[in-house]
Coordinates of C-alpha atoms and ligand atoms in Angstrom, one line a residue:
M114 CA 183.6 72.1 197.1
K115 CA 185.8 75.1 197.8
P116 CA 186.0 77.6 194.9
E117 CA 189.8 77.3 194.7
Q118 CA 189.5 73.6 194.3
Y119 CA 186.7 73.9 191.8
D120 CA 188.5 76.4 189.6
A121 CA 191.9 74.6 189.8
W122 CA 190.2 71.7 188.0
Y123 CA 190.0 73.9 184.9
A124 CA 193.8 74.3 184.9
T125 CA 194.3 70.5 184.8
Q126 CA 194.9 69.0 181.3
R127 CA 191.5 67.3 181.4
G128 CA 189.7 70.3 182.8
A129 CA 191.2 72.7 180.3
W130 CA 190.2 70.3 177.5
I131 CA 186.6 69.9 178.7
G132 CA 186.3 73.6 179.6
G133 CA 187.6 74.5 176.1
E134 CA 185.2 72.2 174.3
E135 CA 182.2 73.3 176.3
Y136 CA 183.1 76.9 175.8
R137 CA 183.4 76.5 172.0
L138 CA 180.0 74.8 171.8
L139 CA 178.3 77.5 174.0
D140 CA 179.9 80.3 172.0
S141 CA 178.8 78.8 168.7
L142 CA 175.2 78.6 170.0
L143 CA 175.3 82.1 171.6
A144 CA 176.7 83.6 168.4
P145 CA 177.4 86.9 170.2
T146 CA 178.0 90.1 168.3
P147 CA 180.3 92.8 169.7
G148 CA 178.7 95.1 172.2
E149 CA 176.0 92.6 173.2
T150 CA 175.3 92.2 176.9
L151 CA 175.4 88.8 178.7
L152 CA 174.3 87.4 182.0
D153 CA 175.9 84.1 183.3
V154 CA 173.5 82.5 185.8
G155 CA 175.1 80.2 188.3
C156 CA 178.5 81.5 187.2
G157 CA 180.4 79.8 190.0
T158 CA 184.1 80.8 190.0
G159 CA 183.5 82.8 186.8
Y160 CA 185.6 80.5 184.4
F161 CA 183.0 80.8 181.6
T162 CA 182.0 84.4 182.5
R163 CA 185.6 85.5 181.9
R164 CA 185.7 83.7 178.6
F165 CA 182.4 85.2 177.4
A166 CA 183.6 88.7 178.4
A167 CA 186.8 88.3 176.5
N168 CA 184.8 87.6 173.4
L169 CA 182.2 90.4 173.9
A170 CA 184.2 93.6 173.2
N171 CA 182.7 96.5 175.1
G172 CA 179.8 94.3 176.1
N173 CA 178.3 94.5 179.6
V174 CA 178.9 91.0 181.2
V175 CA 177.5 90.0 184.6
G176 CA 177.8 86.8 186.6
A177 CA 175.2 85.8 189.1
D178 CA 175.4 83.1 191.7
I179 CA 173.8 82.2 195.0
D180 CA 177.0 81.1 196.8
P181 CA 179.0 84.1 198.3
D182 CA 182.3 82.1 198.3
M183 CA 182.0 81.4 194.6
L184 CA 181.2 85.0 193.9
R185 CA 184.2 86.3 196.0
F186 CA 186.5 84.0 194.1
A187 CA 185.0 85.1 190.7
D188 CA 185.3 88.8 191.6
G189 CA 188.8 88.4 192.8
H190 CA 190.0 86.6 189.7
S191 CA 188.3 88.6 187.0
D192 CA 188.7 91.9 185.2
R193 CA 187.0 94.8 186.9
S194 CA 184.7 95.3 183.9
I195 CA 182.8 92.1 184.8
G196 CA 180.1 92.5 187.4
F197 CA 179.3 89.8 189.9
V198 CA 175.9 89.8 191.7
A199 CA 174.6 87.6 194.5
A200 CA 171.3 86.2 193.2
D201 CA 169.0 83.2 193.3
A202 CA 168.3 82.1 189.7
R203 CA 164.6 81.7 190.6
Q204 CA 164.3 85.4 191.4
L205 CA 166.8 87.4 189.4
P206 CA 167.3 91.0 190.6
F207 CA 167.2 92.5 187.1
R208 CA 164.5 94.2 185.0
D209 CA 162.8 92.5 182.1
K210 CA 165.0 92.2 179.0
S211 CA 168.1 93.6 180.7
F212 CA 170.6 91.4 178.7
D213 CA 170.8 90.4 175.1
L214 CA 172.1 86.9 176.0
V215 CA 171.5 84.8 179.1
V216 CA 173.6 81.7 179.6
S217 CA 173.7 79.1 182.4
V218 CA 176.4 76.4 182.5
T219 CA 175.7 73.2 184.5
A220 CA 173.8 75.3 187.1
L221 CA 170.2 74.5 186.2
C222 CA 170.9 70.8 187.0
F223 CA 171.6 71.8 190.6
I224 CA 168.6 74.2 191.0
Q225 CA 165.3 73.0 192.4
N226 CA 162.3 74.2 190.3
E227 CA 164.2 74.5 187.1
K228 CA 161.1 75.8 185.3
Q229 CA 161.0 78.9 187.5
A230 CA 164.7 79.5 187.0
L231 CA 164.3 79.2 183.2
S232 CA 161.3 81.6 183.3
E233 CA 163.4 84.1 185.1
M234 CA 166.3 83.7 182.5
L235 CA 163.7 84.2 179.8
R236 CA 162.3 87.3 181.5
V237 CA 165.6 89.1 181.7
A238 CA 166.7 88.0 178.1
R239 CA 166.3 90.1 175.0
R240 CA 167.6 87.8 172.3
R241 CA 168.7 84.3 173.3
V242 CA 169.0 81.9 176.2
V243 CA 171.6 79.0 176.2
L244 CA 171.7 76.3 178.8
G245 CA 174.6 73.9 179.5
L246 CA 173.3 70.6 180.9
L247 CA 174.5 67.1 181.7
N248 CA 173.6 64.3 179.3
R249 CA 172.0 61.2 180.9
H250 CA 172.8 59.3 177.7
S251 CA 176.6 59.6 178.0
L252 CA 179.6 57.7 179.3
L253 CA 180.1 60.4 182.0
H254 CA 176.7 59.6 183.4
F255 CA 177.6 56.0 183.5
S256 CA 180.8 56.6 185.4
K257 CA 179.9 59.6 187.6
G258 CA 176.2 60.2 187.5
R259 CA 174.5 57.1 188.8
N260 CA 173.1 56.6 192.3
G261 CA 173.1 60.3 193.2
G262 CA 176.4 61.1 191.6
L263 CA 180.1 61.2 192.6
G264 CA 182.2 64.2 193.6
A265 CA 181.2 67.5 191.9
Y266 CA 178.3 65.6 190.2
R267 CA 176.6 64.7 193.5
G268 CA 173.0 65.8 193.5
A269 CA 173.0 66.9 189.8
R270 CA 170.0 66.2 187.6
W271 CA 170.9 64.7 184.2
H272 CA 168.8 65.4 181.2
T273 CA 168.2 63.6 177.9
H274 CA 168.0 65.6 174.6
A275 CA 164.3 65.3 174.7
E276 CA 164.1 66.6 178.2
A277 CA 166.5 69.4 177.4
L278 CA 164.2 70.5 174.6
R279 CA 161.1 70.1 176.7
L280 CA 162.4 72.6 179.2
F281 CA 161.3 75.4 176.8
N282 CA 157.8 74.0 176.3
G283 CA 155.1 76.5 177.2
L284 CA 157.5 79.4 177.2
P285 CA 157.4 82.1 174.4
M286 CA 160.7 80.8 172.9
C287 CA 161.7 79.0 169.7
H288 CA 164.4 76.4 169.4
A289 CA 167.7 77.8 168.1
G290 CA 170.1 74.8 168.3
L291 CA 171.4 71.9 170.3
G292 CA 174.8 70.2 170.5
T293 CA 176.8 67.9 172.6
V294 CA 180.6 67.5 173.3
I295 CA 182.8 65.2 175.4
V296 CA 182.0 61.7 174.2
M297 CA 185.0 60.2 175.9
P298 CA 185.2 62.0 179.3
G299 CA 188.5 60.6 180.4
G300 CA 190.4 63.3 178.5
K301 CA 193.4 61.2 177.6
R302 CA 195.4 62.2 174.6
W303 CA 194.0 59.4 172.4
S304 CA 190.4 60.2 173.4
R305 CA 190.9 63.9 172.8
R306 CA 192.2 63.1 169.3
L307 CA 189.3 60.7 168.6
E308 CA 186.6 63.2 169.9
P309 CA 185.8 64.8 166.5
T310 CA 185.3 61.4 164.9
L311 CA 183.3 60.0 167.8
R312 CA 181.1 63.0 167.7
R313 CA 180.2 62.1 164.1
W314 CA 179.7 58.4 164.8
L315 CA 177.8 58.9 168.0
P316 CA 176.0 62.2 167.6
G317 CA 174.3 63.3 170.7
C318 CA 176.3 61.1 173.1
G319 CA 178.6 63.9 174.5
A320 CA 178.4 64.4 178.2
F321 CA 177.7 68.1 177.9
I322 CA 174.5 69.2 176.2
A323 CA 174.0 72.8 175.2
V324 CA 170.6 73.9 174.0
A325 CA 169.6 77.4 172.7
A326 CA 166.3 79.1 172.3
D327 CA 165.4 82.5 171.0
V328 CA 163.0 84.9 172.8
L329 CA 159.9 85.4 170.7
Q330 CA 159.5 89.1 170.1
D331 CA 156.2 90.6 171.1
Q332 CA 154.3 91.2 167.8
R333 CA 151.8 93.6 169.3
P334 CA 151.9 97.1 167.8
Ligands
SAM601 C1 178.5 73.1 188.9 S1 178.6 74.8 189.4 C2 178.8 75.6 187.8 C3 179.6 76.8 187.9 C4 179.9 77.5 186.5 N1 178.8 77.8 185.7 C5 180.8 76.5 185.7 O1 180.3 75.9 184.8 O2 182.0 76.5 186.1 C6 176.9 75.2 189.8 C7 176.7 76.6 190.3 O3 175.3 76.9 190.4 C8 175.2 77.7 191.6 N2 173.8 77.7 192.0 C9 173.1 76.6 192.6 N3 171.8 76.9 192.9 C10 171.7 78.2 192.5 C11 170.6 79.1 192.5 N4 169.4 78.8 193.0 N5 170.8 80.4 192.0 C12 172.0 80.8 191.5 N6 173.1 79.9 191.5 C13 172.9 78.7 191.9 C14 176.1 77.1 192.6 O4 176.4 78.0 193.6 C15 177.4 76.8 191.7 O5 178.2 77.9 191.6

């Protein structure tokens, strides 16, 4: 999909609602403090990178992506203070513990060898890693995720809660939170209104899972 087309979706009524709900969940799990630094892995057109940067006064925010077209778009539509870097998530060109926060939004689900990508995110993170994933136990999976996926979901890997949590197994990290949003993915006015109630009735059935884990600090003297 062309970056212009991808980013334009966030300006539609449905896209703005979904993007806003996802951002709020990610932000609550990141719990950033002013001045913290953040890396957005698989940043695409930079929609979330720009929102994170707006919330991190004086922080150093960088987006990384493997697709040069996505990066060109992101760079051309973002404030100069945000850096954009061409990088493969499985081999990030940053030193250990370069960023306080590392976030990756619906990118890991398109990356082969997700364990390696996650290890790299952990390597460059000082405090917390937050992943945005697609929930296999959701209405969105039923409508867009089956048989290889439709449209922008083609080729995506969908996770269950348990699988999302298991991603951190064997890594020096401790669980810091999990949430889901977008129970009714159609985005119509009535479903948007019902969303908070549905989230209480059907906890864990939102199409977007965000899971957070903290980097275990080295206890050696
Ligand atoms: C569905 S898009 C998500 C973009 C953005 N995070 C968002 O939520 O709007 C997935 C992104 O992951 C990027 N990507 C896929 N494989 C990658 C890899 N190995 N390393 C870095 N980025 C990758 C793609 O180029 C694409 O921009």
